[in-house]
Amino acid sequence: FSDCSALENITFEGNVVNNISLGTSPKLSKDSIVSIINALDSQTAGKIATLSKTAVTKAFGSTVADEWTALIATKPSWTITLK
């Protein structure tokens, strides 16, 4: 998903088991971000999911908002980074 700066909506079905990077997608909707996090396979460890800090801030109000931190806490085996 490199250089997908116009991407706003995406829905994942199934499980993401490899690194995923959407850090260059600052327009991602809240529903899209939730879909991405929910699709991260809970049995997979040591992988990285990178999202746009701008998109997360826009969707959740801040990168330390309770709703955001609760969402990423559901995937403790993943490293979730913001770019």
Coordinates of C-alpha atoms in Angstrom, one line a residue:
F1 CA 0.0 0.0 0.0
S2 CA 2.9 2.3 -0.6
D3 CA 2.1 5.8 -1.7
C4 CA -1.7 5.4 -1.3
S5 CA -2.2 9.0 -0.2
A6 CA -5.7 9.2 -1.6
L7 CA -6.9 6.0 0.0
E8 CA -9.9 6.7 2.3
N9 CA -11.9 3.5 2.7
I10 CA -10.7 -0.1 2.8
T11 CA -12.2 -3.2 4.4
F12 CA -10.2 -6.3 5.3
E13 CA -11.7 -9.7 5.5
G14 CA -9.7 -12.6 6.9
N15 CA -6.4 -12.2 8.8
V16 CA -3.4 -10.1 8.1
V17 CA -0.3 -12.3 9.0
N18 CA 2.5 -10.2 7.5
N19 CA 3.8 -6.6 8.0
I20 CA 1.4 -4.1 6.6
S21 CA 2.1 -0.4 5.9
L22 CA -0.5 2.3 5.4
G23 CA 1.6 5.0 6.8
T24 CA 1.3 7.1 3.6
S25 CA -2.5 7.1 3.8
P26 CA -3.5 10.1 5.8
K27 CA -7.1 10.1 4.6
L28 CA -8.0 6.7 6.0
S29 CA -11.4 6.7 7.7
K30 CA -12.0 5.5 11.2
D31 CA -13.9 2.5 10.0
S32 CA -11.0 1.6 7.8
I33 CA -8.5 1.9 10.6
V34 CA -10.7 -0.3 12.8
S35 CA -11.0 -2.9 10.0
I36 CA -7.2 -3.0 9.6
I37 CA -6.6 -3.5 13.4
N38 CA -9.3 -6.1 13.7
A39 CA -7.8 -8.0 10.8
L40 CA -4.4 -8.4 12.4
D41 CA -4.0 -12.0 13.2
S42 CA -4.0 -12.6 17.0
Q43 CA -1.8 -15.7 16.6
T44 CA 0.9 -13.8 14.6
A45 CA 3.7 -12.3 16.6
G46 CA 6.6 -10.0 15.8
K47 CA 5.0 -8.2 12.8
I48 CA 4.5 -4.5 12.3
A49 CA 1.4 -2.6 11.3
T50 CA 2.2 1.0 10.3
L51 CA -0.6 3.6 10.0
S52 CA -0.7 7.3 9.3
K53 CA -0.5 9.4 12.5
T54 CA -2.6 12.0 10.7
A55 CA -5.4 9.5 9.9
V56 CA -5.4 8.1 13.5
T57 CA -5.5 11.6 15.0
K58 CA -8.3 12.6 12.7
A59 CA -10.3 9.4 13.4
F60 CA -9.8 9.2 17.1
G61 CA -9.0 12.7 18.2
S62 CA -5.5 11.9 19.3
T63 CA -3.0 9.1 19.4
V64 CA -3.5 8.7 23.1
A65 CA -7.3 8.7 23.0
D66 CA -8.9 6.0 25.1
E67 CA -10.7 4.5 22.1
W68 CA -7.5 4.2 20.1
T69 CA -5.4 2.8 22.9
A70 CA -8.1 0.3 23.7
L71 CA -8.3 -0.8 20.0
I72 CA -4.6 -1.4 19.6
A73 CA -4.4 -3.2 23.0
T74 CA -6.5 -5.9 21.4
K75 CA -3.4 -6.9 19.3
P76 CA -0.6 -7.1 21.9
S77 CA 1.6 -9.4 19.7
W78 CA 1.8 -6.8 17.0
T79 CA 3.9 -3.6 16.9
I80 CA 1.6 -0.8 15.8
T81 CA 3.5 2.3 14.6
L82 CA 2.4 5.6 13.4
K83 CA 4.2 7.5 10.6

